[in-house]
Amino acid sequence: MEYEIEHQLPRRESRTWPTRVTGVSLVVVALCLIVSLLTYKHGEMGWDFLNPTGGTAAEMAPCTNALGIVGLYLAGLLNWMFGAASLYFLALLIIFSGGLVIFPRRPYVLQMVAMFLLVIFASAILALQPWFLSSWQRAHSLYSVGGLLGYLDGTCVVEPLIGTRWALVTFLLLHATAWIYFARFTFIQFWREVWYDSCDLWQRWRE
C-alpha cells in the first residue's frame, strides 16, 4: 500500500514577514536620521567631544533639530564618524532595506558587507581628496571630510604607504568593486520571486 506523504511547508509570506518588517523599520530609521542631518546645526552642540568651541553658549542655545536633542546628538555622531559620507551611508541603508522588503528571500549578507565597505571606501576618498568641503570640515570640527573613519583608513593607513594619488585611485577602484556586489543584477531573482508568488496564488485559487 502506497502512502503519499506531502511535506507541509508554511506559506512563503509567513516566513518572510520578519525580514520585511526589519526592512521597513530600517527605512524609517534611515529617513529620520536623514532629517536630523539636514536640520543639524553644529553651533547648537554643547558636547565638547563633538564641538570643542561650543561651551556653555552652545548648551544654552535652543535646539532647532527636527528630531530634538536626540536628533542633534545622533547627527553630530554620524558626522563625527562618517563626515560627509553620512548621507551616503543612509541612502545605501534605504536601498538595502528596500531590498529586504521587495526581495525578502534573497540572501543579503554579502550585500550588507558590500554596503559597509562602500561607506568605508567613500569616507577614505572624501578624506584624501583636497578639493571639496574643507571649510565644512573645519566648521564641524571633524578629523577629515570623511570623518574619523576616513581619517583612519585613508589618511593614517593607506596614504603613508602609497601616497595620496595612488591611495585615491586604490579606494576608487575598491569602491567601484563594492558597488558591483551591492547592486547585483537581479533579473533572475526578480523572475524567481514572480514565479514563487504566482505559485502561491495558484495554490490559493485551487484551495
PDB file of C-alpha atoms in Angstrom, residues 4-190:
ATOM      1  CA  GLU A   4       1.577   9.849  -0.219  1.00  0.00           C
ATOM      2  CA  ILE A   5       3.466  11.991   2.237  1.00  0.00           C
ATOM      3  CA  GLU A   6       3.168  15.648   1.492  1.00  0.00           C
ATOM      4  CA  HIS A   7       5.665  17.789   3.286  1.00  0.00           C
ATOM      5  CA  GLN A   8       3.703  20.729   4.579  1.00  0.00           C
ATOM      6  CA  LEU A   9       5.619  23.963   4.489  1.00  0.00           C
ATOM      7  CA  PRO A  10       4.414  27.300   5.829  1.00  0.00           C
ATOM      8  CA  ARG A  11       3.347  29.779   3.252  1.00  0.00           C
ATOM      9  CA  ARG A  12       6.105  31.936   1.895  1.00  0.00           C
ATOM     10  CA  GLU A  13       4.522  35.082   3.301  1.00  0.00           C
ATOM     11  CA  SER A  14       4.604  33.654   6.839  1.00  0.00           C
ATOM     12  CA  ARG A  15       8.339  33.039   6.524  1.00  0.00           C
ATOM     13  CA  THR A  16       9.229  36.408   5.056  1.00  0.00           C
ATOM     14  CA  TRP A  17       7.302  38.882   7.212  1.00  0.00           C
ATOM     15  CA  PRO A  18      10.124  39.311   9.801  1.00  0.00           C
ATOM     16  CA  THR A  19      12.523  40.315   7.025  1.00  0.00           C
ATOM     17  CA  ARG A  20      10.005  42.733   5.569  1.00  0.00           C
ATOM     18  CA  VAL A  21       9.288  44.276   8.974  1.00  0.00           C
ATOM     19  CA  THR A  22      13.029  44.701   9.533  1.00  0.00           C
ATOM     20  CA  GLY A  23      13.385  46.379   6.145  1.00  0.00           C
ATOM     21  CA  VAL A  24      10.537  48.814   6.784  1.00  0.00           C
ATOM     22  CA  SER A  25      11.923  49.642  10.233  1.00  0.00           C
ATOM     23  CA  LEU A  26      15.379  50.359   8.834  1.00  0.00           C
ATOM     24  CA  VAL A  27      13.897  52.620   6.159  1.00  0.00           C
ATOM     25  CA  VAL A  28      12.032  54.618   8.811  1.00  0.00           C
ATOM     26  CA  VAL A  29      15.155  54.924  10.962  1.00  0.00           C
ATOM     27  CA  ALA A  30      17.269  55.998   7.988  1.00  0.00           C
ATOM     28  CA  LEU A  31      14.724  58.637   6.929  1.00  0.00           C
ATOM     29  CA  CYS A  32      14.604  60.031  10.473  1.00  0.00           C
ATOM     30  CA  LEU A  33      18.399  60.244  10.583  1.00  0.00           C
ATOM     31  CA  ILE A  34      18.458  61.997   7.209  1.00  0.00           C
ATOM     32  CA  VAL A  35      16.021  64.591   8.543  1.00  0.00           C
ATOM     33  CA  SER A  36      18.187  65.080  11.627  1.00  0.00           C
ATOM     34  CA  LEU A  37      21.295  65.528   9.469  1.00  0.00           C
ATOM     35  CA  LEU A  38      19.607  68.034   7.171  1.00  0.00           C
ATOM     36  CA  THR A  39      18.444  70.107  10.145  1.00  0.00           C
ATOM     37  CA  TYR A  40      21.700  69.746  12.104  1.00  0.00           C
ATOM     38  CA  LYS A  41      23.429  72.924  13.279  1.00  0.00           C
ATOM     39  CA  HIS A  42      26.865  72.350  14.728  1.00  0.00           C
ATOM     40  CA  GLY A  43      26.754  75.510  16.827  1.00  0.00           C
ATOM     41  CA  GLU A  44      23.954  74.031  18.940  1.00  0.00           C
ATOM     42  CA  MET A  45      26.112  71.098  20.016  1.00  0.00           C
ATOM     43  CA  GLY A  46      27.124  71.554  23.633  1.00  0.00           C
ATOM     44  CA  TRP A  47      29.181  68.374  23.972  1.00  0.00           C
ATOM     45  CA  ASP A  48      32.869  69.335  23.999  1.00  0.00           C
ATOM     46  CA  PHE A  49      33.748  65.996  22.429  1.00  0.00           C
ATOM     47  CA  LEU A  50      31.883  66.970  19.238  1.00  0.00           C
ATOM     48  CA  ASN A  51      32.108  70.750  19.463  1.00  0.00           C
ATOM     49  CA  PRO A  52      35.280  71.878  21.294  1.00  0.00           C
ATOM     50  CA  THR A  53      34.454  75.554  20.690  1.00  0.00           C
ATOM     51  CA  GLY A  54      30.820  75.371  21.770  1.00  0.00           C
ATOM     52  CA  GLY A  55      30.996  75.748  25.515  1.00  0.00           C
ATOM     53  CA  THR A  56      28.148  76.959  27.670  1.00  0.00           C
ATOM     54  CA  ALA A  57      26.671  79.150  24.944  1.00  0.00           C
ATOM     55  CA  ALA A  58      26.011  76.103  22.783  1.00  0.00           C
ATOM     56  CA  GLU A  59      24.441  74.244  25.704  1.00  0.00           C
ATOM     57  CA  MET A  60      22.075  77.141  26.360  1.00  0.00           C
ATOM     58  CA  ALA A  61      21.173  77.613  22.682  1.00  0.00           C
ATOM     59  CA  PRO A  62      17.693  76.386  21.676  1.00  0.00           C
ATOM     60  CA  CYS A  63      17.684  73.120  19.746  1.00  0.00           C
ATOM     61  CA  THR A  64      16.243  73.538  16.253  1.00  0.00           C
ATOM     62  CA  ASN A  65      16.856  69.991  15.062  1.00  0.00           C
ATOM     63  CA  ALA A  66      13.739  68.360  13.658  1.00  0.00           C
ATOM     64  CA  LEU A  67      14.186  65.363  15.965  1.00  0.00           C
ATOM     65  CA  GLY A  68      15.056  67.400  19.016  1.00  0.00           C
ATOM     66  CA  ILE A  69      18.053  66.919  21.224  1.00  0.00           C
ATOM     67  CA  VAL A  70      18.273  63.219  20.347  1.00  0.00           C
ATOM     68  CA  GLY A  71      18.426  64.006  16.633  1.00  0.00           C
ATOM     69  CA  LEU A  72      21.023  66.708  17.276  1.00  0.00           C
ATOM     70  CA  TYR A  73      23.422  64.333  19.001  1.00  0.00           C
ATOM     71  CA  LEU A  74      22.777  61.452  16.613  1.00  0.00           C
ATOM     72  CA  ALA A  75      23.531  63.733  13.657  1.00  0.00           C
ATOM     73  CA  GLY A  76      26.648  65.009  15.414  1.00  0.00           C
ATOM     74  CA  LEU A  77      27.895  61.473  15.987  1.00  0.00           C
ATOM     75  CA  LEU A  78      27.197  60.482  12.385  1.00  0.00           C
ATOM     76  CA  ASN A  79      29.133  63.490  11.092  1.00  0.00           C
ATOM     77  CA  TRP A  80      31.959  62.780  13.522  1.00  0.00           C
ATOM     78  CA  MET A  81      32.251  59.151  12.403  1.00  0.00           C
ATOM     79  CA  PHE A  82      31.485  59.334   8.658  1.00  0.00           C
ATOM     80  CA  GLY A  83      31.783  63.028   7.803  1.00  0.00           C
ATOM     81  CA  ALA A  84      30.172  63.950   4.511  1.00  0.00           C
ATOM     82  CA  ALA A  85      29.618  60.234   3.828  1.00  0.00           C
ATOM     83  CA  SER A  86      26.827  60.150   6.445  1.00  0.00           C
ATOM     84  CA  LEU A  87      24.053  60.891   3.950  1.00  0.00           C
ATOM     85  CA  TYR A  88      25.617  58.419   1.525  1.00  0.00           C
ATOM     86  CA  PHE A  89      25.538  55.733   4.205  1.00  0.00           C
ATOM     87  CA  LEU A  90      21.869  56.411   4.972  1.00  0.00           C
ATOM     88  CA  ALA A  91      20.961  56.384   1.276  1.00  0.00           C
ATOM     89  CA  LEU A  92      22.652  52.990   0.910  1.00  0.00           C
ATOM     90  CA  LEU A  93      20.799  51.796   4.003  1.00  0.00           C
ATOM     91  CA  ILE A  94      17.473  52.773   2.424  1.00  0.00           C
ATOM     92  CA  ILE A  95      18.355  50.896  -0.778  1.00  0.00           C
ATOM     93  CA  PHE A  96      19.445  47.847   1.204  1.00  0.00           C
ATOM     94  CA  SER A  97      16.331  47.958   3.396  1.00  0.00           C
ATOM     95  CA  GLY A  98      14.111  48.347   0.344  1.00  0.00           C
ATOM     96  CA  GLY A  99      15.659  45.154  -0.979  1.00  0.00           C
ATOM     97  CA  LEU A 100      14.682  43.381   2.240  1.00  0.00           C
ATOM     98  CA  VAL A 101      11.081  44.469   1.707  1.00  0.00           C
ATOM     99  CA  ILE A 102      10.854  43.680  -2.016  1.00  0.00           C
ATOM    100  CA  PHE A 103      13.049  40.556  -2.094  1.00  0.00           C
ATOM    101  CA  PRO A 104      12.842  39.122   1.438  1.00  0.00           C
ATOM    102  CA  ARG A 105      14.031  35.673   0.349  1.00  0.00           C
ATOM    103  CA  ARG A 106      17.199  36.922  -1.305  1.00  0.00           C
ATOM    104  CA  PRO A 107      20.492  36.262   0.529  1.00  0.00           C
ATOM    105  CA  TYR A 108      21.540  39.665   1.816  1.00  0.00           C
ATOM    106  CA  VAL A 109      24.691  39.053   3.903  1.00  0.00           C
ATOM    107  CA  LEU A 110      27.052  39.761   1.004  1.00  0.00           C
ATOM    108  CA  GLN A 111      25.118  42.899   0.088  1.00  0.00           C
ATOM    109  CA  MET A 112      25.235  44.102   3.694  1.00  0.00           C
ATOM    110  CA  VAL A 113      29.012  43.616   3.791  1.00  0.00           C
ATOM    111  CA  ALA A 114      29.316  45.464   0.472  1.00  0.00           C
ATOM    112  CA  MET A 115      27.258  48.337   1.885  1.00  0.00           C
ATOM    113  CA  PHE A 116      29.625  48.818   4.822  1.00  0.00           C
ATOM    114  CA  LEU A 117      32.641  48.563   2.512  1.00  0.00           C
ATOM    115  CA  LEU A 118      31.126  51.260   0.307  1.00  0.00           C
ATOM    116  CA  VAL A 119      30.867  53.575   3.303  1.00  0.00           C
ATOM    117  CA  ILE A 120      34.436  52.808   4.391  1.00  0.00           C
ATOM    118  CA  PHE A 121      35.855  53.434   0.922  1.00  0.00           C
ATOM    119  CA  ALA A 122      33.747  56.562   0.357  1.00  0.00           C
ATOM    120  CA  SER A 123      34.896  58.009   3.691  1.00  0.00           C
ATOM    121  CA  ALA A 124      38.513  57.387   2.719  1.00  0.00           C
ATOM    122  CA  ILE A 125      38.025  59.017  -0.683  1.00  0.00           C
ATOM    123  CA  LEU A 126      36.491  62.087   0.937  1.00  0.00           C
ATOM    124  CA  ALA A 127      39.296  62.251   3.487  1.00  0.00           C
ATOM    125  CA  LEU A 128      42.015  62.026   0.831  1.00  0.00           C
ATOM    126  CA  GLN A 129      40.594  64.448  -1.726  1.00  0.00           C
ATOM    127  CA  PRO A 130      41.691  68.080  -1.164  1.00  0.00           C
ATOM    128  CA  TRP A 131      39.165  69.835  -3.405  1.00  0.00           C
ATOM    129  CA  PHE A 132      35.759  69.776  -1.695  1.00  0.00           C
ATOM    130  CA  LEU A 133      34.167  70.562   1.694  1.00  0.00           C
ATOM    131  CA  SER A 134      37.321  71.659   3.518  1.00  0.00           C
ATOM    132  CA  SER A 135      35.553  74.657   5.050  1.00  0.00           C
ATOM    133  CA  TRP A 136      32.628  72.426   6.032  1.00  0.00           C
ATOM    134  CA  GLN A 137      35.068  70.081   7.792  1.00  0.00           C
ATOM    135  CA  ARG A 138      36.637  72.908   9.785  1.00  0.00           C
ATOM    136  CA  ALA A 139      33.254  74.353  10.704  1.00  0.00           C
ATOM    137  CA  HIS A 140      32.157  70.990  12.098  1.00  0.00           C
ATOM    138  CA  SER A 141      35.453  70.256  13.916  1.00  0.00           C
ATOM    139  CA  LEU A 142      35.967  66.934  12.100  1.00  0.00           C
ATOM    140  CA  TYR A 143      39.114  64.880  11.659  1.00  0.00           C
ATOM    141  CA  SER A 144      38.579  64.919   7.898  1.00  0.00           C
ATOM    142  CA  VAL A 145      35.853  65.419   5.312  1.00  0.00           C
ATOM    143  CA  GLY A 146      35.303  61.674   5.624  1.00  0.00           C
ATOM    144  CA  GLY A 147      35.075  61.845   9.400  1.00  0.00           C
ATOM    145  CA  LEU A 148      37.082  59.721  11.790  1.00  0.00           C
ATOM    146  CA  LEU A 149      36.590  56.603   9.658  1.00  0.00           C
ATOM    147  CA  GLY A 150      38.035  58.224   6.540  1.00  0.00           C
ATOM    148  CA  TYR A 151      40.873  59.754   8.533  1.00  0.00           C
ATOM    149  CA  LEU A 152      41.898  56.387   9.991  1.00  0.00           C
ATOM    150  CA  ASP A 153      41.723  54.138   6.932  1.00  0.00           C
ATOM    151  CA  GLY A 154      42.645  56.733   4.329  1.00  0.00           C
ATOM    152  CA  THR A 155      44.959  59.323   5.849  1.00  0.00           C
ATOM    153  CA  CYS A 156      46.592  57.228   8.582  1.00  0.00           C
ATOM    154  CA  VAL A 157      46.876  53.791   6.961  1.00  0.00           C
ATOM    155  CA  VAL A 158      46.930  53.819   3.166  1.00  0.00           C
ATOM    156  CA  GLU A 159      48.199  57.301   2.285  1.00  0.00           C
ATOM    157  CA  PRO A 160      51.576  56.937   4.105  1.00  0.00           C
ATOM    158  CA  LEU A 161      52.177  53.658   2.258  1.00  0.00           C
ATOM    159  CA  ILE A 162      51.465  54.606  -1.365  1.00  0.00           C
ATOM    160  CA  GLY A 163      50.883  58.369  -1.402  1.00  0.00           C
ATOM    161  CA  THR A 164      47.760  60.463  -1.835  1.00  0.00           C
ATOM    162  CA  ARG A 165      47.299  59.978  -5.586  1.00  0.00           C
ATOM    163  CA  TRP A 166      47.603  56.197  -5.585  1.00  0.00           C
ATOM    164  CA  ALA A 167      45.563  55.937  -2.403  1.00  0.00           C
ATOM    165  CA  LEU A 168      42.728  57.789  -4.128  1.00  0.00           C
ATOM    166  CA  VAL A 169      42.982  55.519  -7.174  1.00  0.00           C
ATOM    167  CA  THR A 170      43.002  52.429  -4.959  1.00  0.00           C
ATOM    168  CA  PHE A 171      39.942  53.452  -2.971  1.00  0.00           C
ATOM    169  CA  LEU A 172      38.079  54.469  -6.122  1.00  0.00           C
ATOM    170  CA  LEU A 173      38.681  51.009  -7.617  1.00  0.00           C
ATOM    171  CA  LEU A 174      37.692  49.309  -4.380  1.00  0.00           C
ATOM    172  CA  HIS A 175      34.561  51.456  -4.202  1.00  0.00           C
ATOM    173  CA  ALA A 176      33.589  50.524  -7.768  1.00  0.00           C
ATOM    174  CA  THR A 177      34.135  46.834  -6.975  1.00  0.00           C
ATOM    175  CA  ALA A 178      31.978  47.053  -3.857  1.00  0.00           C
ATOM    176  CA  TRP A 179      29.200  48.641  -5.937  1.00  0.00           C
ATOM    177  CA  ILE A 180      29.213  45.596  -8.221  1.00  0.00           C
ATOM    178  CA  TYR A 181      28.441  43.361  -5.249  1.00  0.00           C
ATOM    179  CA  PHE A 182      25.993  45.793  -3.667  1.00  0.00           C
ATOM    180  CA  ALA A 183      23.936  46.495  -6.802  1.00  0.00           C
ATOM    181  CA  ARG A 184      23.695  42.932  -8.014  1.00  0.00           C
ATOM    182  CA  PHE A 185      21.928  42.225 -11.301  1.00  0.00           C
ATOM    183  CA  THR A 186      18.587  40.966 -10.091  1.00  0.00           C
ATOM    184  CA  PHE A 187      16.683  39.908 -13.226  1.00  0.00           C
ATOM    185  CA  ILE A 188      16.929  36.213 -12.311  1.00  0.00           C
ATOM    186  CA  GLN A 189      15.985  36.916  -8.713  1.00  0.00           C
ATOM    187  CA  PHE A 190      13.093  39.116  -9.832  1.00  0.00           C
TER     188      PHE A 190
END
